[in-house]
PDB file of C-alpha atoms and ligand atoms in Angstrom:
ATOM      1  CA  MET A  18      25.562  18.321   4.731  1.00 97.00           C
ATOM      2  CA  LYS A  19      25.873  22.253   4.684  1.00 98.00           C
ATOM      3  CA  ILE A  20      28.983  23.301   6.631  1.00 98.00           C
ATOM      4  CA  ALA A  21      30.335  26.737   7.710  1.00 98.00           C
ATOM      5  CA  LEU A  22      33.763  27.043   8.361  1.00 98.00           C
ATOM      6  CA  ILE A  23      35.104  29.417  11.018  1.00 98.00           C
ATOM      7  CA  GLY A  24      38.769  30.015  10.364  1.00 98.00           C
ATOM      8  CA  TYR A  25      40.322  29.585   7.137  1.00 98.00           C
ATOM      9  CA  GLY A  26      44.071  28.991   7.939  1.00 97.00           C
ATOM     10  CA  LYS A  27      45.860  25.544   7.530  1.00 97.00           C
ATOM     11  CA  MET A  28      43.201  23.576   9.205  1.00 98.00           C
ATOM     12  CA  GLY A  29      40.323  25.374   7.736  1.00 98.00           C
ATOM     13  CA  LYS A  30      41.582  24.929   4.079  1.00 98.00           C
ATOM     14  CA  THR A  31      42.399  21.151   4.737  1.00 98.00           C
ATOM     15  CA  ILE A  32      38.819  20.596   6.186  1.00 98.00           C
ATOM     16  CA  GLU A  33      37.293  22.404   3.272  1.00 98.00           C
ATOM     17  CA  LYS A  34      39.024  20.014   0.977  1.00 98.00           C
ATOM     18  CA  ILE A  35      37.984  16.814   2.460  1.00 98.00           C
ATOM     19  CA  ALA A  36      34.472  18.035   3.256  1.00 98.00           C
ATOM     20  CA  LEU A  37      34.018  18.547  -0.528  1.00 98.00           C
ATOM     21  CA  GLU A  38      35.555  15.249  -1.258  1.00 98.00           C
ATOM     22  CA  ARG A  39      32.966  13.642   1.094  1.00 98.00           C
ATOM     23  CA  GLY A  40      30.045  15.186  -0.679  1.00 98.00           C
ATOM     24  CA  HIS A  41      29.392  18.071   1.499  1.00 98.00           C
ATOM     25  CA  GLU A  42      28.622  21.900   0.683  1.00 98.00           C
ATOM     26  CA  ILE A  43      30.701  25.001   2.253  1.00 98.00           C
ATOM     27  CA  VAL A  44      27.794  27.522   2.525  1.00 98.00           C
ATOM     28  CA  SER A  45      29.885  30.086   4.725  1.00 98.00           C
ATOM     29  CA  VAL A  46      33.688  30.739   5.367  1.00 98.00           C
ATOM     30  CA  ILE A  47      34.340  33.302   8.300  1.00 98.00           C
ATOM     31  CA  ASP A  48      37.785  34.479   8.894  1.00 97.00           C
ATOM     32  CA  VAL A  49      39.159  37.781  10.558  1.00 96.00           C
ATOM     33  CA  SER A  50      37.772  39.853   7.656  1.00 95.00           C
ATOM     34  CA  ASN A  51      34.114  39.214   7.550  1.00 96.00           C
ATOM     35  CA  PRO A  52      32.900  38.690  11.444  1.00 93.00           C
ATOM     36  CA  GLU A  53      29.737  40.022  10.384  1.00 95.00           C
ATOM     37  CA  ASP A  54      28.885  36.944   8.453  1.00 96.00           C
ATOM     38  CA  PHE A  55      27.806  35.073  11.734  1.00 97.00           C
ATOM     39  CA  ASN A  56      24.499  36.990  11.014  1.00 96.00           C
ATOM     40  CA  SER A  57      24.127  36.076   7.369  1.00 97.00           C
ATOM     41  CA  ALA A  58      21.462  33.603   6.082  1.00 97.00           C
ATOM     42  CA  ALA A  59      23.973  31.600   4.631  1.00 98.00           C
ATOM     43  CA  PHE A  60      25.623  30.902   8.011  1.00 98.00           C
ATOM     44  CA  LYS A  61      22.543  30.356   9.701  1.00 97.00           C
ATOM     45  CA  SER A  62      21.607  27.873   7.216  1.00 97.00           C
ATOM     46  CA  ALA A  63      24.584  25.568   8.026  1.00 98.00           C
ATOM     47  CA  ASP A  64      23.707  22.095   9.522  1.00 98.00           C
ATOM     48  CA  VAL A  65      27.109  22.412  11.489  1.00 98.00           C
ATOM     49  CA  ALA A  66      30.060  25.009  11.981  1.00 98.00           C
ATOM     50  CA  ILE A  67      33.616  23.597  12.021  1.00 98.00           C
ATOM     51  CA  GLU A  68      35.620  26.060  13.918  1.00 98.00           C
ATOM     52  CA  PHE A  69      39.707  26.142  13.847  1.00 98.00           C
ATOM     53  CA  THR A  70      40.995  29.474  14.768  1.00 98.00           C
ATOM     54  CA  VAL A  71      43.028  30.898  17.639  1.00 97.00           C
ATOM     55  CA  PRO A  72      42.867  30.606  21.422  1.00 95.00           C
ATOM     56  CA  SER A  73      41.818  34.408  21.896  1.00 96.00           C
ATOM     57  CA  THR A  74      38.557  34.096  19.574  1.00 96.00           C
ATOM     58  CA  ALA A  75      37.240  30.614  20.084  1.00 97.00           C
ATOM     59  CA  LEU A  76      34.996  31.226  22.875  1.00 97.00           C
ATOM     60  CA  SER A  77      33.374  34.194  21.336  1.00 96.00           C
ATOM     61  CA  ASN A  78      32.982  32.345  18.003  1.00 97.00           C
ATOM     62  CA  TYR A  79      31.236  29.606  19.918  1.00 97.00           C
ATOM     63  CA  MET A  80      28.712  31.992  21.616  1.00 97.00           C
ATOM     64  CA  LYS A  81      28.067  33.379  17.925  1.00 97.00           C
ATOM     65  CA  CYS A  82      27.439  29.969  16.637  1.00 97.00           C
ATOM     66  CA  PHE A  83      24.922  29.360  19.816  1.00 97.00           C
ATOM     67  CA  GLU A  84      23.147  32.537  19.157  1.00 96.00           C
ATOM     68  CA  ALA A  85      22.394  31.557  15.491  1.00 96.00           C
ATOM     69  CA  ASN A  86      21.540  28.104  16.937  1.00 96.00           C
ATOM     70  CA  VAL A  87      24.253  26.311  14.556  1.00 97.00           C
ATOM     71  CA  PRO A  88      25.911  23.151  16.270  1.00 98.00           C
ATOM     72  CA  VAL A  89      29.710  23.675  16.531  1.00 98.00           C
ATOM     73  CA  VAL A  90      32.643  21.152  16.399  1.00 98.00           C
ATOM     74  CA  SER A  91      35.837  22.879  17.291  1.00 98.00           C
ATOM     75  CA  GLY A  92      39.602  21.737  17.516  1.00 98.00           C
ATOM     76  CA  THR A  93      40.918  25.108  18.519  1.00 98.00           C
ATOM     77  CA  THR A  94      43.486  24.532  21.538  1.00 97.00           C
ATOM     78  CA  GLY A  95      44.726  27.096  24.286  1.00 95.00           C
ATOM     79  CA  TRP A  96      41.281  28.211  25.618  1.00 95.00           C
ATOM     80  CA  LEU A  97      40.437  25.154  27.839  1.00 92.00           C
ATOM     81  CA  ASP A  98      40.211  27.021  31.070  1.00 93.00           C
ATOM     82  CA  ARG A  99      36.781  28.395  29.600  1.00 95.00           C
ATOM     83  CA  MET A 100      35.385  24.884  28.859  1.00 96.00           C
ATOM     84  CA  ASP A 101      32.818  24.902  31.800  1.00 96.00           C
ATOM     85  CA  GLU A 102      31.234  28.031  30.311  1.00 95.00           C
ATOM     86  CA  VAL A 103      30.523  26.096  27.058  1.00 97.00           C
ATOM     87  CA  LYS A 104      29.403  23.013  28.951  1.00 96.00           C
ATOM     88  CA  GLU A 105      26.896  25.121  30.857  1.00 95.00           C
ATOM     89  CA  LYS A 106      25.485  26.710  27.493  1.00 94.00           C
ATOM     90  CA  CYS A 107      24.965  23.131  26.394  1.00 96.00           C
ATOM     91  CA  GLU A 108      23.250  21.851  29.701  1.00 95.00           C
ATOM     92  CA  LYS A 109      21.219  24.699  30.445  1.00 95.00           C
ATOM     93  CA  GLU A 110      20.211  26.148  27.019  1.00 95.00           C
ATOM     94  CA  GLY A 111      20.235  23.071  24.837  1.00 94.00           C
ATOM     95  CA  LYS A 112      23.275  24.102  22.718  1.00 97.00           C
ATOM     96  CA  THR A 113      25.441  21.632  20.475  1.00 97.00           C
ATOM     97  CA  PHE A 114      29.428  21.671  21.040  1.00 98.00           C
ATOM     98  CA  PHE A 115      31.645  18.894  20.169  1.00 98.00           C
ATOM     99  CA  TYR A 116      35.202  19.312  21.182  1.00 98.00           C
ATOM    100  CA  ALA A 117      38.643  17.409  20.769  1.00 98.00           C
ATOM    101  CA  SER A 118      41.949  18.453  21.365  1.00 97.00           C
ATOM    102  CA  ASN A 119      42.931  16.003  18.587  1.00 98.00           C
ATOM    103  CA  TYR A 120      40.562  14.697  16.083  1.00 98.00           C
ATOM    104  CA  SER A 121      43.035  12.055  14.293  1.00 97.00           C
ATOM    105  CA  ILE A 122      41.841   8.466  14.744  1.00 96.00           C
ATOM    106  CA  GLY A 123      45.503   7.424  15.237  1.00 97.00           C
ATOM    107  CA  VAL A 124      45.849  10.116  18.304  1.00 98.00           C
ATOM    108  CA  ASN A 125      42.666   8.892  19.646  1.00 97.00           C
ATOM    109  CA  ILE A 126      44.064   5.285  19.696  1.00 96.00           C
ATOM    110  CA  PHE A 127      47.122   6.758  21.377  1.00 98.00           C
ATOM    111  CA  PHE A 128      44.990   8.301  24.032  1.00 97.00           C
ATOM    112  CA  ALA A 129      43.724   4.739  24.922  1.00 96.00           C
ATOM    113  CA  VAL A 130      47.081   3.078  24.831  1.00 98.00           C
ATOM    114  CA  ASN A 131      48.728   5.878  26.930  1.00 98.00           C
ATOM    115  CA  SER A 132      45.795   5.431  29.787  1.00 98.00           C
ATOM    116  CA  TYR A 133      46.561   1.758  29.650  1.00 98.00           C
ATOM    117  CA  LEU A 134      50.252   1.899  29.748  1.00 98.00           C
ATOM    118  CA  ALA A 135      49.937   4.586  32.795  1.00 98.00           C
ATOM    119  CA  ARG A 136      47.797   2.187  34.613  1.00 98.00           C
ATOM    120  CA  ILE A 137      50.551  -0.532  34.299  1.00 98.00           C
ATOM    121  CA  MET A 138      53.238   1.988  35.250  1.00 98.00           C
ATOM    122  CA  ASN A 139      51.406   2.990  38.422  1.00 98.00           C
ATOM    123  CA  ASN A 140      52.908  -0.176  39.888  1.00 98.00           C
ATOM    124  CA  PHE A 141      56.372   0.560  39.010  1.00 98.00           C
ATOM    125  CA  PRO A 142      57.679   3.691  40.851  1.00 98.00           C
ATOM    126  CA  SER A 143      61.339   3.237  39.703  1.00 98.00           C
ATOM    127  CA  TYR A 144      60.148   4.799  36.224  1.00 98.00           C
ATOM    128  CA  ASN A 145      59.839   8.374  35.982  1.00 98.00           C
ATOM    129  CA  VAL A 146      57.575   9.784  33.243  1.00 98.00           C
ATOM    130  CA  ARG A 147      57.887  12.825  31.026  1.00 98.00           C
ATOM    131  CA  MET A 148      56.211  13.954  27.887  1.00 98.00           C
ATOM    132  CA  THR A 149      57.736  15.792  24.590  1.00 98.00           C
ATOM    133  CA  GLU A 150      55.483  17.548  22.060  1.00 98.00           C
ATOM    134  CA  THR A 151      57.006  18.723  18.816  1.00 98.00           C
ATOM    135  CA  HIS A 152      55.129  21.282  16.478  1.00 98.00           C
ATOM    136  CA  HIS A 153      55.647  23.800  13.812  1.00 98.00           C
ATOM    137  CA  ILE A 154      57.061  27.090  14.761  1.00 98.00           C
ATOM    138  CA  HIS A 155      53.607  29.090  13.955  1.00 97.00           C
ATOM    139  CA  LYS A 156      51.893  27.310  16.928  1.00 97.00           C
ATOM    140  CA  LEU A 157      50.616  29.859  19.629  1.00 96.00           C
ATOM    141  CA  ASP A 158      50.145  27.627  22.536  1.00 96.00           C
ATOM    142  CA  ALA A 159      52.349  25.487  24.745  1.00 97.00           C
ATOM    143  CA  PRO A 160      51.896  22.501  25.573  1.00 98.00           C
ATOM    144  CA  SER A 161      49.678  21.466  23.098  1.00 98.00           C
ATOM    145  CA  GLY A 162      46.191  20.523  23.728  1.00 97.00           C
ATOM    146  CA  THR A 163      46.830  16.881  22.878  1.00 98.00           C
ATOM    147  CA  ALA A 164      49.810  16.906  25.368  1.00 98.00           C
ATOM    148  CA  ILE A 165      47.382  18.346  28.116  1.00 98.00           C
ATOM    149  CA  THR A 166      45.012  15.402  27.207  1.00 98.00           C
ATOM    150  CA  LEU A 167      47.617  13.002  27.288  1.00 98.00           C
ATOM    151  CA  ALA A 168      48.951  14.299  30.565  1.00 98.00           C
ATOM    152  CA  GLU A 169      45.421  14.256  32.018  1.00 98.00           C
ATOM    153  CA  GLY A 170      45.287  10.393  30.885  1.00 98.00           C
ATOM    154  CA  ILE A 171      48.582   9.948  32.971  1.00 98.00           C
ATOM    155  CA  LEU A 172      47.408  11.949  36.205  1.00 98.00           C
ATOM    156  CA  GLU A 173      44.380   9.846  36.320  1.00 98.00           C
ATOM    157  CA  GLN A 174      46.226   6.785  36.542  1.00 98.00           C
ATOM    158  CA  VAL A 175      49.631   7.311  37.985  1.00 98.00           C
ATOM    159  CA  ASP A 176      49.320   8.226  41.922  1.00 98.00           C
ATOM    160  CA  ARG A 177      53.170   9.494  42.100  1.00 98.00           C
ATOM    161  CA  LYS A 178      52.242  12.350  39.664  1.00 98.00           C
ATOM    162  CA  GLU A 179      50.047  15.221  40.836  1.00 98.00           C
ATOM    163  CA  ARG A 180      49.988  17.757  38.113  1.00 98.00           C
ATOM    164  CA  TRP A 181      51.523  18.585  34.622  1.00 98.00           C
ATOM    165  CA  VAL A 182      53.937  21.488  34.219  1.00 98.00           C
ATOM    166  CA  LEU A 183      55.460  23.028  31.117  1.00 97.00           C
ATOM    167  CA  GLU A 184      59.308  22.254  30.818  1.00 92.00           C
ATOM    168  CA  THR A 185      60.959  21.501  34.172  1.00 88.00           C
ATOM    169  CA  GLU A 186      59.857  19.523  37.073  1.00 89.00           C
ATOM    170  CA  GLU A 187      60.000  21.364  40.236  1.00 93.00           C
ATOM    171  CA  LYS A 188      59.257  18.289  42.473  1.00 96.00           C
ATOM    172  CA  PRO A 189      59.096  14.623  41.874  1.00 96.00           C
ATOM    173  CA  THR A 190      55.122  14.705  41.750  1.00 97.00           C
ATOM    174  CA  ASP A 191      55.208  16.958  38.607  1.00 98.00           C
ATOM    175  CA  LEU A 192      54.784  15.422  35.207  1.00 98.00           C
ATOM    176  CA  ALA A 193      57.014  17.595  32.604  1.00 98.00           C
ATOM    177  CA  ILE A 194      55.970  18.458  29.043  1.00 98.00           C
ATOM    178  CA  HIS A 195      58.785  19.609  26.821  1.00 98.00           C
ATOM    179  CA  ALA A 196      57.560  21.481  23.937  1.00 98.00           C
ATOM    180  CA  ILE A 197      59.725  21.870  20.994  1.00 98.00           C
ATOM    181  CA  ARG A 198      58.766  24.330  17.974  1.00 98.00           C
ATOM    182  CA  GLU A 199      60.672  23.638  14.796  1.00 98.00           C
ATOM    183  CA  GLY A 200      60.136  23.925  11.030  1.00 98.00           C
ATOM    184  CA  GLU A 201      56.650  22.908   9.905  1.00 98.00           C
ATOM    185  CA  VAL A 202      56.089  19.786  11.981  1.00 98.00           C
ATOM    186  CA  PRO A 203      52.483  18.708  12.072  1.00 98.00           C
ATOM    187  CA  GLY A 204      52.561  17.478  15.600  1.00 98.00           C
ATOM    188  CA  ILE A 205      54.670  14.467  17.273  1.00 98.00           C
ATOM    189  CA  HIS A 206      53.901  13.688  21.037  1.00 98.00           C
ATOM    190  CA  GLU A 207      56.044  11.187  22.896  1.00 98.00           C
ATOM    191  CA  ILE A 208      55.605   9.607  26.344  1.00 98.00           C
ATOM    192  CA  ILE A 209      58.811   8.515  28.251  1.00 98.00           C
ATOM    193  CA  TYR A 210      58.966   6.093  31.064  1.00 98.00           C
ATOM    194  CA  ASP A 211      62.534   6.131  32.210  1.00 98.00           C
ATOM    195  CA  SER A 212      64.491   3.877  34.797  1.00 98.00           C
ATOM    196  CA  GLU A 213      68.276   3.185  35.804  1.00 98.00           C
ATOM    197  CA  ALA A 214      67.803  -0.019  33.723  1.00 98.00           C
ATOM    198  CA  ASP A 215      65.813   0.937  30.632  1.00 98.00           C
ATOM    199  CA  TYR A 216      63.392   3.498  28.667  1.00 96.00           C
ATOM    200  CA  ILE A 217      60.125   2.636  27.512  1.00 98.00           C
ATOM    201  CA  SER A 218      58.466   5.253  25.149  1.00 98.00           C
ATOM    202  CA  ILE A 219      55.212   5.701  22.999  1.00 98.00           C
ATOM    203  CA  LYS A 220      55.101   8.116  20.230  1.00 98.00           C
ATOM    204  CA  HIS A 221      52.614   9.258  17.555  1.00 98.00           C
ATOM    205  CA  ASP A 222      53.839  11.278  14.812  1.00 98.00           C
ATOM    206  CA  ALA A 223      51.418  12.908  12.293  1.00 98.00           C
ATOM    207  CA  LYS A 224      52.561  12.758   8.715  1.00 98.00           C
ATOM    208  CA  SER A 225      50.280  15.883   7.633  1.00 98.00           C
ATOM    209  CA  ARG A 226      46.998  17.508   8.784  1.00 98.00           C
ATOM    210  CA  ALA A 227      44.889  15.333   6.925  1.00 97.00           C
ATOM    211  CA  GLY A 228      44.295  13.108   9.728  1.00 97.00           C
ATOM    212  CA  PHE A 229      43.072  15.993  12.030  1.00 98.00           C
ATOM    213  CA  ALA A 230      40.771  17.350   9.105  1.00 98.00           C
ATOM    214  CA  LEU A 231      39.131  13.898   8.125  1.00 98.00           C
ATOM    215  CA  GLY A 232      38.257  13.242  11.962  1.00 98.00           C
ATOM    216  CA  ALA A 233      36.664  16.887  12.383  1.00 98.00           C
ATOM    217  CA  VAL A 234      34.352  16.386   9.182  1.00 98.00           C
ATOM    218  CA  VAL A 235      33.474  12.993  10.503  1.00 98.00           C
ATOM    219  CA  ALA A 236      32.594  14.577  14.075  1.00 98.00           C
ATOM    220  CA  ALA A 237      30.522  17.188  12.036  1.00 98.00           C
ATOM    221  CA  GLU A 238      28.653  14.411  10.515  1.00 98.00           C
ATOM    222  CA  PHE A 239      28.066  12.954  13.767  1.00 97.00           C
ATOM    223  CA  THR A 240      26.990  16.179  15.476  1.00 97.00           C
ATOM    224  CA  ALA A 241      24.563  17.722  12.904  1.00 96.00           C
ATOM    225  CA  GLY A 242      21.271  17.224  14.290  1.00 92.00           C
ATOM    226  CA  LYS A 243      22.257  16.180  17.885  1.00 94.00           C
ATOM    227  CA  MET A 244      22.288  18.362  21.071  1.00 93.00           C
ATOM    228  CA  GLY A 245      24.469  18.561  24.072  1.00 96.00           C
ATOM    229  CA  PHE A 246      28.308  18.697  24.966  1.00 97.00           C
ATOM    230  CA  LEU A 247      29.860  16.081  22.850  1.00 97.00           C
ATOM    231  CA  GLY A 248      33.479  14.352  22.216  1.00 97.00           C
ATOM    232  CA  MET A 249      35.269  11.619  20.680  1.00 95.00           C
ATOM    233  CA  LYS A 250      34.168   9.091  23.345  1.00 93.00           C
ATOM    234  CA  ASP A 251      30.747   9.731  21.793  1.00 94.00           C
ATOM    235  CA  LEU A 252      31.804   9.093  18.410  1.00 93.00           C
ATOM    236  CA  PHE A 253      34.110   6.238  18.786  1.00 87.00           C
ATOM    237  CA  LYS A 254      32.746   4.533  21.858  1.00 75.00           C
ATOM    238  CA  PHE A 255      36.145   3.758  23.419  1.00 65.00           C
TER     239      PHE A 255
HETATM  240  N1  NDP B 324      41.968  19.449  17.468  1.00 96.28           N
HETATM  241  C1  NDP B 324      42.790  19.115  16.492  1.00 96.28           C
HETATM  242  O1  NDP B 324      42.710  18.004  15.877  1.00 96.28           O
HETATM  243  C2  NDP B 324      43.555  20.120  16.015  1.00 96.28           C
HETATM  244  C3  NDP B 324      43.591  21.456  16.525  1.00 96.28           C
HETATM  245  N2  NDP B 324      44.587  22.385  15.863  1.00 96.28           N
HETATM  246  C4  NDP B 324      44.218  23.670  16.549  1.00 96.28           C
HETATM  247  O2  NDP B 324      43.499  24.440  15.671  1.00 96.28           O
HETATM  248  C5  NDP B 324      43.830  25.930  15.750  1.00 96.28           C
HETATM  249  C6  NDP B 324      43.871  26.339  14.194  1.00 96.28           C
HETATM  250  O3  NDP B 324      45.128  25.614  13.670  1.00 96.28           O
HETATM  251  P1  NDP B 324      45.666  26.007  12.445  1.00 96.28           P
HETATM  252  O4  NDP B 324      44.630  26.068  11.368  1.00 96.28           O
HETATM  253  O5  NDP B 324      46.796  25.372  12.082  1.00 96.28           O
HETATM  254  O6  NDP B 324      45.953  27.630  12.564  1.00 96.28           O
HETATM  255  P2  NDP B 324      46.034  28.872  11.409  1.00 96.28           P
HETATM  256  O7  NDP B 324      46.729  29.988  12.115  1.00 96.28           O
HETATM  257  O8  NDP B 324      46.719  28.339  10.146  1.00 96.28           O
HETATM  258  O9  NDP B 324      44.643  29.314  11.290  1.00 96.28           O
HETATM  259  C7  NDP B 324      43.930  29.921  12.170  1.00 96.28           C
HETATM  260  C8  NDP B 324      42.915  30.769  11.146  1.00 96.28           C
HETATM  261  O10 NDP B 324      41.919  31.425  12.098  1.00 96.28           O
HETATM  262  C9  NDP B 324      41.791  32.854  11.709  1.00 96.28           C
HETATM  263  N3  NDP B 324      41.360  33.833  12.702  1.00 96.28           N
HETATM  264  C10 NDP B 324      41.955  34.428  13.418  1.00 96.28           C
HETATM  265  N4  NDP B 324      40.955  35.209  14.154  1.00 96.28           N
HETATM  266  C11 NDP B 324      39.906  34.715  13.773  1.00 96.28           C
HETATM  267  C12 NDP B 324      38.449  35.262  13.910  1.00 96.28           C
HETATM  268  N5  NDP B 324      38.152  36.169  15.085  1.00 96.28           N
HETATM  269  N6  NDP B 324      37.440  34.700  13.390  1.00 96.28           N
HETATM  270  C13 NDP B 324      37.538  33.786  12.558  1.00 96.28           C
HETATM  271  N7  NDP B 324      38.926  33.471  12.054  1.00 96.28           N
HETATM  272  C14 NDP B 324      39.945  33.783  12.852  1.00 96.28           C
HETATM  273  C15 NDP B 324      43.270  33.275  11.297  1.00 96.28           C
HETATM  274  O11 NDP B 324      43.201  34.341  10.357  1.00 96.28           O
HETATM  275  P3  NDP B 324      44.509  35.115  10.362  1.00 96.28           P
HETATM  276  O12 NDP B 324      45.816  34.464   9.839  1.00 96.28           O
HETATM  277  O13 NDP B 324      44.405  36.306   9.270  1.00 96.28           O
HETATM  278  O14 NDP B 324      44.848  35.760  11.591  1.00 96.28           O
HETATM  279  C16 NDP B 324      43.614  31.820  10.464  1.00 96.28           C
HETATM  280  O15 NDP B 324      43.049  31.898   9.235  1.00 96.28           O
HETATM  281  C17 NDP B 324      44.873  25.965  16.753  1.00 96.28           C
HETATM  282  O16 NDP B 324      44.447  26.256  17.989  1.00 96.28           O
HETATM  283  C18 NDP B 324      45.401  24.532  16.572  1.00 96.28           C
HETATM  284  O17 NDP B 324      46.081  24.145  17.902  1.00 96.28           O
HETATM  285  C19 NDP B 324      45.162  22.264  14.802  1.00 96.28           C
HETATM  286  C20 NDP B 324      45.323  21.124  14.336  1.00 96.28           C
HETATM  287  C21 NDP B 324      44.389  19.930  14.633  1.00 96.28           C
HETATM  288  O1  LIG B 325      48.574  23.466  16.308  1.00 96.28           O
HETATM  289  C1  LIG B 325      48.571  22.562  15.593  1.00 96.28           C
HETATM  290  O2  LIG B 325      49.144  22.411  14.640  1.00 96.28           O
HETATM  291  C2  LIG B 325      48.087  21.213  16.363  1.00 96.28           C
HETATM  292  N1  LIG B 325      47.331  21.472  17.514  1.00 96.28           N
HETATM  293  C3  LIG B 325      46.639  20.467  18.380  1.00 96.28           C
HETATM  294  C4  LIG B 325      47.291  20.466  19.775  1.00 96.28           C
HETATM  295  O3  LIG B 325      47.496  21.613  20.317  1.00 96.28           O
HETATM  296  O4  LIG B 325      47.072  19.175  20.268  1.00 96.28           O
HETATM  297  C5  LIG B 325      46.578  19.248  17.409  1.00 96.28           C
HETATM  298  C6  LIG B 325      47.864  18.856  16.736  1.00 96.28           C
HETATM  299  O5  LIG B 325      48.763  18.436  17.487  1.00 96.28           O
HETATM  300  C7  LIG B 325      48.248  19.777  15.829  1.00 96.28           C
END
C-alpha cells in the first residue's frame, strides 16, 4: 500500500518504521516545511494518508487530503470541536476519514472495560468517580483525547455525572479529569471510583508509542479503498 505521512514528529517517525516493516511504501512525507507537497503527484498517488500533527493544523490538513481525494487516517487530538465539519464532508461529498483518539488495541479494550464498569457503578452512588491522565511535557492539549473519550463513556452510563471538567469539580455532577505533564511519559490513564470504604481503579499505561503507531497502520490498511466516516468500532467490531 502507498502511504503519505502528514506530520513527521514522534508519531510520524514511529508509524513510518512500522509501515515499512509491514511491507508498505511511504510515497510522501509532509511536515511544516513542505505544505505545497499536498499538490504533488506523489501525494495524490497515495492509497491513504496518515496524519499526526498539531491541533491548530489538523482540520486544514484533512481538507487538503479531501481535495486530493486521498483517504485520511488521523490521530491528532485537541481539535474535536470541529468534528461535525469533517463528518459532513464524508456524508455529503463521499470523502473518507478514519479517526481514533487512541489507536492502541489495549486502550480500545480499556474503553470497553471503562464502559462496562461505569454501567455497574451507576447503581452505587456512594462512589465518586474521577480520572487522571499523565503525559510527556511536550503535549499541547489537556485533557488528552483519550481522557475525553473515557469521560464520554462514563457520562453515557453514570446518571449522577453531567459533564467532564479539567481539574476541579465545581459541583457533584462534574467528572474531574486531572492532567499531569511529566518527563517523557507516553500516556497513562486511570479511572478511580472512591467511597468511604474503598477505592476501585482501572489503569492503562502505554510502554511506548509502538501500540499507537501499529493501530494507526492497521487502521490505514482497513481504510484504503473505503468511503465514509470510520472509527475503531468499524475496525474491531466491539
Ligand atoms: N490517536 C492516537 O493514538 C495518538 C494521538 N497522538 C496525537 O497525535 C498528535 C501528534 O503527536 P506527536 O507525533 O507525539 O507530536 P509531535 O509534536 O512529535 O509531532 C507533530 C509533528 O507535526 C508537525 N507539524 C506541525 N504543523 C504541521 C503542518 N501544518 N503540517 C504538517 N506537519 C505539521 C510538527 O512539526 P514541527 O515540530 O516542526 O512543528 C511535528 O513534526 C498529537 O495531537 C497527539 O496528541 C499521539 C499519540 C497517539
Ligand atoms: O500526545 C500524546 O502523546 C498522546 N495523545 C493521545 C491523546 O491525547 O489521548 C493518545 C496518547 O495518549 C498519546
